[in-house]
PDB file of C-alpha atoms in Angstrom:
ATOM      1  CA  UNK A 244      93.966  98.298  77.370  1.00  0.00           C
ATOM      2  CA  UNK A 245      97.205  96.669  78.722  1.00  0.00           C
ATOM      3  CA  UNK A 246      99.531  98.110  75.942  1.00  0.00           C
ATOM      4  CA  UNK A 247     101.961 100.626  77.266  1.00  0.00           C
ATOM      5  CA  UNK A 248     103.383 101.838  74.076  1.00  0.00           C
ATOM      6  CA  UNK A 249     102.295 105.546  73.659  1.00  0.00           C
ATOM      7  CA  UNK A 250      99.571 106.623  71.202  1.00  0.00           C
ATOM      8  CA  UNK A 251      98.203 109.586  69.691  1.00  0.00           C
ATOM      9  CA  UNK A 252      96.425 111.516  72.523  1.00  0.00           C
ATOM     10  CA  UNK A 253      96.960 109.020  75.312  1.00  0.00           C
ATOM     11  CA  UNK A 254      97.756 109.788  78.748  1.00  0.00           C
ATOM     12  CA  UNK A 255     100.856 108.177  80.438  1.00  0.00           C
ATOM     13  CA  UNK A 256     100.100 107.218  83.944  1.00  0.00           C
ATOM     14  CA  UNK A 257     102.310 105.093  86.398  1.00  0.00           C
ATOM     15  CA  UNK A 258     101.291 101.633  87.572  1.00  0.00           C
ATOM     16  CA  UNK A 259     100.476 103.109  91.102  1.00  0.00           C
ATOM     17  CA  UNK A 260      98.525 105.616  89.377  1.00  0.00           C
ATOM     18  CA  UNK A 261      96.538 102.970  87.680  1.00  0.00           C
ATOM     19  CA  UNK A 262      96.208 101.380  91.015  1.00  0.00           C
ATOM     20  CA  UNK A 263      94.512 103.844  92.393  1.00  0.00           C
ATOM     21  CA  UNK A 264      92.395 104.405  89.657  1.00  0.00           C
ATOM     22  CA  UNK A 265      90.940 100.663  89.381  1.00  0.00           C
ATOM     23  CA  UNK A 266      90.429 101.180  93.306  1.00  0.00           C
ATOM     24  CA  UNK A 267      88.259 104.311  93.138  1.00  0.00           C
ATOM     25  CA  UNK A 268      86.466 102.362  89.954  1.00  0.00           C
ATOM     26  CA  UNK A 269      85.342  99.507  92.428  1.00  0.00           C
ATOM     27  CA  UNK A 270      83.669 102.018  94.610  1.00  0.00           C
ATOM     28  CA  UNK A 271      82.026 104.094  91.556  1.00  0.00           C
ATOM     29  CA  UNK A 272      81.200 100.626  89.943  1.00  0.00           C
ATOM     30  CA  UNK A 273      78.903  99.682  93.130  1.00  0.00           C
ATOM     31  CA  UNK A 274      76.778 103.180  93.215  1.00  0.00           C
ATOM     32  CA  UNK A 275      75.478 102.130  89.876  1.00  0.00           C
ATOM     33  CA  UNK A 276      72.265 100.209  89.586  1.00  0.00           C
ATOM     34  CA  UNK A 277      72.834  98.729  85.806  1.00  0.00           C
ATOM     35  CA  UNK A 278      76.494  97.576  87.079  1.00  0.00           C
ATOM     36  CA  UNK A 279      75.073  95.883  90.377  1.00  0.00           C
ATOM     37  CA  UNK A 280      72.227  94.181  88.451  1.00  0.00           C
ATOM     38  CA  UNK A 281      74.066  92.770  85.357  1.00  0.00           C
ATOM     39  CA  UNK A 282      76.890  91.563  87.659  1.00  0.00           C
ATOM     40  CA  UNK A 283      75.756  90.216  90.674  1.00  0.00           C
ATOM     41  CA  UNK A 284      78.724  88.163  91.721  1.00  0.00           C
ATOM     42  CA  UNK A 285      81.377  90.700  90.859  1.00  0.00           C
ATOM     43  CA  UNK A 286      79.142  93.048  92.908  1.00  0.00           C
ATOM     44  CA  UNK A 287      79.885  90.755  96.368  1.00  0.00           C
ATOM     45  CA  UNK A 288      83.836  90.065  95.166  1.00  0.00           C
ATOM     46  CA  UNK A 289      84.088  93.958  95.247  1.00  0.00           C
ATOM     47  CA  UNK A 290      82.301  94.630  98.526  1.00  0.00           C
ATOM     48  CA  UNK A 291      84.315  91.784 100.260  1.00  0.00           C
ATOM     49  CA  UNK A 292      87.302  93.048  98.616  1.00  0.00           C
ATOM     50  CA  UNK A 293      86.716  96.654  99.718  1.00  0.00           C
ATOM     51  CA  UNK A 294      85.591  95.756 102.983  1.00  0.00           C
ATOM     52  CA  UNK A 295      89.298  94.114 103.176  1.00  0.00           C
ATOM     53  CA  UNK A 296      90.996  96.970 102.035  1.00  0.00           C
ATOM     54  CA  UNK A 297      89.506  99.479 104.517  1.00  0.00           C
ATOM     55  CA  UNK A 298      90.059  97.201 107.483  1.00  0.00           C
ATOM     56  CA  UNK A 299      93.722  96.956 106.058  1.00  0.00           C
ATOM     57  CA  UNK A 300      93.730 100.771 105.817  1.00  0.00           C
ATOM     58  CA  UNK A 301      92.269 101.390 108.937  1.00  0.00           C
ATOM     59  CA  UNK A 302      94.779  99.119 110.698  1.00  0.00           C
ATOM     60  CA  UNK A 303      97.683 100.739 109.083  1.00  0.00           C
ATOM     61  CA  UNK A 304      96.271 104.409 109.576  1.00  0.00           C
ATOM     62  CA  UNK A 305      95.781 103.325 113.632  1.00  0.00           C
ATOM     63  CA  UNK A 306      99.359 101.979 113.814  1.00  0.00           C
ATOM     64  CA  UNK A 307     100.726 105.134 112.347  1.00  0.00           C
ATOM     65  CA  UNK A 308      98.942 107.152 114.379  1.00  0.00           C
ATOM     66  CA  UNK A 309     100.165 105.627 117.192  1.00  0.00           C
ATOM     67  CA  UNK A 310     103.879 105.588 116.013  1.00  0.00           C
ATOM     68  CA  UNK A 311     103.837 109.146 115.591  1.00  0.00           C
ATOM     69  CA  UNK A 312     101.916 109.861 118.703  1.00  0.00           C
ATOM     70  CA  UNK A 313     105.080 107.829 120.512  1.00  0.00           C
ATOM     71  CA  UNK A 314     107.444 109.970 118.597  1.00  0.00           C
ATOM     72  CA  UNK A 315     106.092 113.100 119.383  1.00  0.00           C
ATOM     73  CA  UNK A 316     105.368 113.191 122.891  1.00  0.00           C
ATOM     74  CA  UNK A 317     108.935 112.977 124.169  1.00  0.00           C
ATOM     75  CA  UNK A 318     109.886 115.563 121.682  1.00  0.00           C
ATOM     76  CA  UNK A 319     107.120 117.829 122.202  1.00  0.00           C
ATOM     77  CA  UNK A 320     108.374 118.315 125.742  1.00  0.00           C
ATOM     78  CA  UNK A 321     111.926 119.013 124.616  1.00  0.00           C
ATOM     79  CA  UNK A 322     111.066 121.296 122.012  1.00  0.00           C
ATOM     80  CA  UNK A 323     108.712 123.435 124.467  1.00  0.00           C
ATOM     81  CA  UNK A 324     111.447 123.680 126.571  1.00  0.00           C
ATOM     82  CA  UNK A 325     114.069 124.862 123.812  1.00  0.00           C
ATOM     83  CA  UNK A 326     111.342 127.344 122.606  1.00  0.00           C
ATOM     84  CA  UNK A 327     111.389 128.675 126.182  1.00  0.00           C
ATOM     85  CA  UNK A 328     114.999 129.022 126.512  1.00  0.00           C
ATOM     86  CA  UNK A 329     115.236 130.827 123.345  1.00  0.00           C
ATOM     87  CA  UNK A 330     112.830 133.038 124.286  1.00  0.00           C
ATOM     88  CA  UNK A 331     114.436 133.899 127.464  1.00  0.00           C
ATOM     89  CA  UNK A 332     117.725 134.440 125.837  1.00  0.00           C
ATOM     90  CA  UNK A 333     116.167 136.859 123.391  1.00  0.00           C
ATOM     91  CA  UNK A 334     114.764 138.895 126.608  1.00  0.00           C
ATOM     92  CA  UNK A 335     118.393 138.543 127.918  1.00  0.00           C
ATOM     93  CA  UNK A 336     120.272 139.649 125.426  1.00  0.00           C
ATOM     94  CA  UNK A 337     117.837 142.634 124.555  1.00  0.00           C
ATOM     95  CA  UNK A 338     118.205 143.765 128.038  1.00  0.00           C
ATOM     96  CA  UNK A 339     121.744 143.759 127.856  1.00  0.00           C
ATOM     97  CA  UNK A 340     121.310 146.052 124.503  1.00  0.00           C
ATOM     98  CA  UNK A 341     118.965 148.474 126.461  1.00  0.00           C
ATOM     99  CA  UNK A 342     121.494 148.800 129.404  1.00  0.00           C
ATOM    100  CA  UNK A 343     124.440 149.229 126.831  1.00  0.00           C
ATOM    101  CA  UNK A 344     122.221 151.951 125.246  1.00  0.00           C
ATOM    102  CA  UNK A 345     121.838 153.658 128.575  1.00  0.00           C
ATOM    103  CA  UNK A 346     125.305 153.889 129.781  1.00  0.00           C
ATOM    104  CA  UNK A 347     126.156 155.084 126.397  1.00  0.00           C
ATOM    105  CA  UNK A 348     124.016 157.783 126.524  1.00  0.00           C
ATOM    106  CA  UNK A 349     124.775 158.706 130.186  1.00  0.00           C
ATOM    107  CA  UNK A 350     128.602 158.689 129.160  1.00  0.00           C
ATOM    108  CA  UNK A 351     127.840 160.560 126.149  1.00  0.00           C
ATOM    109  CA  UNK A 352     126.038 163.233 128.145  1.00  0.00           C
ATOM    110  CA  UNK A 353     128.852 163.601 131.149  1.00  0.00           C
ATOM    111  CA  UNK A 354     131.360 164.618 127.915  1.00  0.00           C
ATOM    112  CA  UNK A 355     129.036 167.549 126.910  1.00  0.00           C
ATOM    113  CA  UNK A 356     128.999 168.852 130.198  1.00  0.00           C
TER     114      UNK A 356
END
């Protein structure tokens, strides 16, 4: 099981993927009634391990969420300001383009008269 040599038909996976699958198998084994009946001491260990993992993950998620929230607040007002300035600049450029076209059309009409 722990051998890393490839064999015919085997699937290679990284250590991180193996850890993820092992964590998932713990939760899966807890749902199996036969497993729980055969290994009650292991079930207690798995429950304890899963609860510790869940609390650690929740704490990490809360910290990450708080960090993202604090990092996003100042830049959100800045990005909002930048967006508004870009829109205003676009409207000004469009107004000058229309003004130029009108003046060019008027000059062309005066040459034909």
